[in-house]
PDB file of C-alpha atoms in Angstrom:
ATOM      1  CA  VAL H   7      13.459  -6.884  19.611  1.00 94.00           C
ATOM      2  CA  GLN H   8      14.610  -6.346  16.039  1.00 95.00           C
ATOM      3  CA  LEU H   9      13.339  -4.357  13.102  1.00 96.00           C
ATOM      4  CA  GLN H  10      14.284  -5.793   9.741  1.00 96.00           C
ATOM      5  CA  ALA H  11      13.911  -3.539   6.725  1.00 96.00           C
ATOM      6  CA  SER H  12      14.057  -5.094   3.279  1.00 97.00           C
ATOM      7  CA  GLY H  13      12.982  -4.623  -0.311  1.00 98.00           C
ATOM      8  CA  GLY H  14      15.426  -2.021  -1.533  1.00 97.00           C
ATOM      9  CA  GLY H  15      17.205  -2.263  -4.826  1.00 98.00           C
ATOM     10  CA  LEU H  16      18.148  -0.585  -8.074  1.00 98.00           C
ATOM     11  CA  VAL H  17      15.303   0.487 -10.341  1.00 98.00           C
ATOM     12  CA  GLN H  18      14.740   2.891 -13.184  1.00 98.00           C
ATOM     13  CA  ALA H  19      12.783   6.086 -12.792  1.00 98.00           C
ATOM     14  CA  GLY H  20       9.054   5.519 -13.013  1.00 98.00           C
ATOM     15  CA  MET H  21       9.180   2.025 -11.598  1.00 98.00           C
ATOM     16  CA  SER H  22       7.974   0.736  -8.235  1.00 98.00           C
ATOM     17  CA  LEU H  23       9.370  -0.955  -5.161  1.00 98.00           C
ATOM     18  CA  ARG H  24       7.806  -2.224  -1.977  1.00 98.00           C
ATOM     19  CA  LEU H  25       9.725  -2.052   1.266  1.00 98.00           C
ATOM     20  CA  SER H  26       8.921  -4.187   4.280  1.00 98.00           C
ATOM     21  CA  CYS H  27       9.682  -3.620   7.937  1.00 97.00           C
ATOM     22  CA  ILE H  28       9.231  -6.651  10.163  1.00 97.00           C
ATOM     23  CA  ALA H  29       9.356  -6.477  13.944  1.00 97.00           C
ATOM     24  CA  SER H  30      10.483  -9.645  15.665  1.00 95.00           C
ATOM     25  CA  GLY H  31      11.306 -10.759  19.178  1.00 95.00           C
ATOM     26  CA  ASN H  32       9.425 -10.640  22.437  1.00 95.00           C
ATOM     27  CA  PHE H  33       7.251  -7.577  22.812  1.00 95.00           C
ATOM     28  CA  PHE H  34       3.691  -6.676  23.697  1.00 93.00           C
ATOM     29  CA  ILE H  35       2.667  -4.303  20.951  1.00 92.00           C
ATOM     30  CA  LEU H  36       4.008  -2.593  17.865  1.00 94.00           C
ATOM     31  CA  GLY H  37       2.854   1.015  17.967  1.00 95.00           C
ATOM     32  CA  SER H  38       3.452   3.728  15.404  1.00 97.00           C
ATOM     33  CA  VAL H  39       5.922   2.922  12.658  1.00 98.00           C
ATOM     34  CA  GLY H  40       7.685   5.341  10.382  1.00 98.00           C
ATOM     35  CA  TRP H  41       9.797   5.123   7.273  1.00 98.00           C
ATOM     36  CA  TYR H  42      12.647   7.593   7.040  1.00 98.00           C
ATOM     37  CA  ARG H  43      15.284   8.105   4.409  1.00 98.00           C
ATOM     38  CA  GLN H  44      18.708   9.626   4.226  1.00 98.00           C
ATOM     39  CA  ALA H  45      20.382  10.579   0.995  1.00 96.00           C
ATOM     40  CA  PRO H  46      24.143  11.201   0.773  1.00 91.00           C
ATOM     41  CA  GLY H  47      24.992  14.565   2.266  1.00 94.00           C
ATOM     42  CA  LYS H  48      21.468  15.177   3.493  1.00 96.00           C
ATOM     43  CA  GLU H  49      19.687  14.885   6.794  1.00 97.00           C
ATOM     44  CA  ARG H  50      17.370  12.028   7.575  1.00 97.00           C
ATOM     45  CA  GLU H  51      13.778  12.893   6.709  1.00 97.00           C
ATOM     46  CA  LEU H  52      10.395  11.388   7.394  1.00 98.00           C
ATOM     47  CA  VAL H  53       8.876   9.625   4.410  1.00 98.00           C
ATOM     48  CA  ALA H  54       5.688   8.310   5.983  1.00 98.00           C
ATOM     49  CA  ASP H  55       4.355   6.989   9.233  1.00 98.00           C
ATOM     50  CA  ILE H  56       1.378   4.991  10.367  1.00 98.00           C
ATOM     51  CA  SER H  57      -0.278   4.599  13.740  1.00 97.00           C
ATOM     52  CA  PHE H  58      -1.434   1.311  15.226  1.00 94.00           C
ATOM     53  CA  THR H  59      -4.954   2.108  14.074  1.00 94.00           C
ATOM     54  CA  GLY H  60      -3.860   2.985  10.560  1.00 95.00           C
ATOM     55  CA  ASN H  61      -3.713   6.773  10.549  1.00 98.00           C
ATOM     56  CA  THR H  62      -1.084   7.855   8.058  1.00 98.00           C
ATOM     57  CA  ASN H  63       1.138  10.836   7.451  1.00 98.00           C
ATOM     58  CA  TYR H  64       3.377  11.532   4.434  1.00 98.00           C
ATOM     59  CA  GLY H  65       6.243  13.783   3.581  1.00 97.00           C
ATOM     60  CA  ASP H  66       5.354  16.357   0.940  1.00 97.00           C
ATOM     61  CA  SER H  67       7.780  14.941  -1.605  1.00 96.00           C
ATOM     62  CA  VAL H  68       6.130  11.513  -1.658  1.00 98.00           C
ATOM     63  CA  LYS H  69       2.448  12.338  -1.324  1.00 98.00           C
ATOM     64  CA  GLY H  70       0.440  10.665  -4.048  1.00 97.00           C
ATOM     65  CA  ARG H  71       3.274   8.299  -4.965  1.00 98.00           C
ATOM     66  CA  PHE H  72       4.012   6.323  -1.791  1.00 98.00           C
ATOM     67  CA  THR H  73       1.598   4.373   0.371  1.00 98.00           C
ATOM     68  CA  ILE H  74       2.314   3.092   3.859  1.00 98.00           C
ATOM     69  CA  SER H  75       0.299   0.197   5.259  1.00 98.00           C
ATOM     70  CA  ARG H  76       0.562  -2.373   8.011  1.00 97.00           C
ATOM     71  CA  ASP H  77      -0.436  -5.900   8.898  1.00 96.00           C
ATOM     72  CA  ASN H  78      -0.677  -6.026  12.676  1.00 95.00           C
ATOM     73  CA  ALA H  79      -1.053  -9.807  12.686  1.00 95.00           C
ATOM     74  CA  LYS H  80       2.353 -10.069  11.026  1.00 96.00           C
ATOM     75  CA  ASN H  81       3.958  -7.134  12.855  1.00 96.00           C
ATOM     76  CA  THR H  82       4.880  -5.812   9.449  1.00 97.00           C
ATOM     77  CA  VAL H  83       4.709  -2.385   7.864  1.00 97.00           C
ATOM     78  CA  TYR H  84       5.003  -1.831   4.135  1.00 98.00           C
ATOM     79  CA  LEU H  85       5.975   1.126   2.012  1.00 98.00           C
ATOM     80  CA  GLN H  86       4.720   0.908  -1.544  1.00 98.00           C
ATOM     81  CA  MET H  87       6.732   3.297  -3.669  1.00 98.00           C
ATOM     82  CA  ASN H  88       5.399   4.105  -7.113  1.00 98.00           C
ATOM     83  CA  THR H  89       6.604   6.421  -9.842  1.00 98.00           C
ATOM     84  CA  LEU H  90      10.050   6.500  -8.321  1.00 98.00           C
ATOM     85  CA  LYS H  91      12.334   9.412  -9.114  1.00 98.00           C
ATOM     86  CA  PRO H  92      16.130   9.712  -8.951  1.00 97.00           C
ATOM     87  CA  GLU H  93      15.702  12.052  -5.979  1.00 97.00           C
ATOM     88  CA  ASP H  94      14.133   9.166  -4.046  1.00 98.00           C
ATOM     89  CA  THR H  95      17.561   7.540  -3.946  1.00 98.00           C
ATOM     90  CA  ALA H  96      18.501   7.050  -0.299  1.00 98.00           C
ATOM     91  CA  VAL H  97      18.897   4.562   2.485  1.00 98.00           C
ATOM     92  CA  TYR H  98      15.443   3.884   3.876  1.00 98.00           C
ATOM     93  CA  TYR H  99      15.054   3.128   7.566  1.00 98.00           C
ATOM     94  CA  CYS H 100      12.077   2.011   9.562  1.00 97.00           C
ATOM     95  CA  SER H 101      11.507   3.101  13.114  1.00 98.00           C
ATOM     96  CA  ALA H 102       8.894   1.806  15.497  1.00 97.00           C
ATOM     97  CA  GLU H 103       7.494   2.576  18.894  1.00 97.00           C
ATOM     98  CA  ILE H 104       7.353  -0.699  20.788  1.00 97.00           C
ATOM     99  CA  ALA H 105       6.053  -1.565  24.227  1.00 96.00           C
ATOM    100  CA  LEU H 106       7.788  -4.630  25.588  1.00 95.00           C
ATOM    101  CA  ARG H 107       5.104  -5.465  28.143  1.00 95.00           C
ATOM    102  CA  ARG H 108       1.526  -4.431  28.779  1.00 95.00           C
ATOM    103  CA  GLY H 109       1.350  -1.141  30.627  1.00 94.00           C
ATOM    104  CA  GLU H 110       4.934  -0.183  29.906  1.00 95.00           C
ATOM    105  CA  PRO H 111       5.808   2.893  27.861  1.00 96.00           C
ATOM    106  CA  TYR H 112       6.730   2.718  24.194  1.00 96.00           C
ATOM    107  CA  ASP H 113      10.398   2.924  23.273  1.00 96.00           C
ATOM    108  CA  PRO H 114      11.826   3.750  19.845  1.00 96.00           C
ATOM    109  CA  TYR H 115      13.603   1.106  17.786  1.00 97.00           C
ATOM    110  CA  TRP H 116      15.378   1.454  14.460  1.00 96.00           C
ATOM    111  CA  GLY H 117      16.005  -1.009  11.667  1.00 93.00           C
ATOM    112  CA  GLN H 118      19.276  -1.269   9.783  1.00 92.00           C
ATOM    113  CA  GLY H 119      18.218   0.433   6.563  1.00 94.00           C
ATOM    114  CA  THR H 120      17.751  -0.707   3.003  1.00 97.00           C
ATOM    115  CA  LEU H 121      19.225   1.073  -0.006  1.00 98.00           C
ATOM    116  CA  VAL H 122      16.980   2.331  -2.772  1.00 98.00           C
ATOM    117  CA  THR H 123      18.683   3.568  -5.925  1.00 98.00           C
ATOM    118  CA  VAL H 124      16.659   5.093  -8.731  1.00 98.00           C
ATOM    119  CA  SER H 125      18.417   5.634 -12.023  1.00 97.00           C
ATOM    120  CA  SER H 126      17.314   8.214 -14.564  1.00 94.00           C
TER     121      SER H 126
END
């Protein structure tokens, strides 16, 4: 099972980016998925997460600017980031709870990260 995060890049403040997190491989179900970020010298923090049924949760610093969504048919979770600020600069990681087989517990998986740089 692999999580592939993509969509990062260099943008100016005020612009938008959309990140994607795709789960691939042999598994039964993709459960909750979260986007986290880690800026240089700072701890990793939760940006947003979404349950299988679509319930969402956002970090205070991104509320109203970022939107997390998912396409269960594609095993993909998106993070739409609008009105980006220089303080959003970080490596963004996705993490997912995945059950490999029906009836088995969910285990956490992490993607490799994608760099978002916002210039002022």
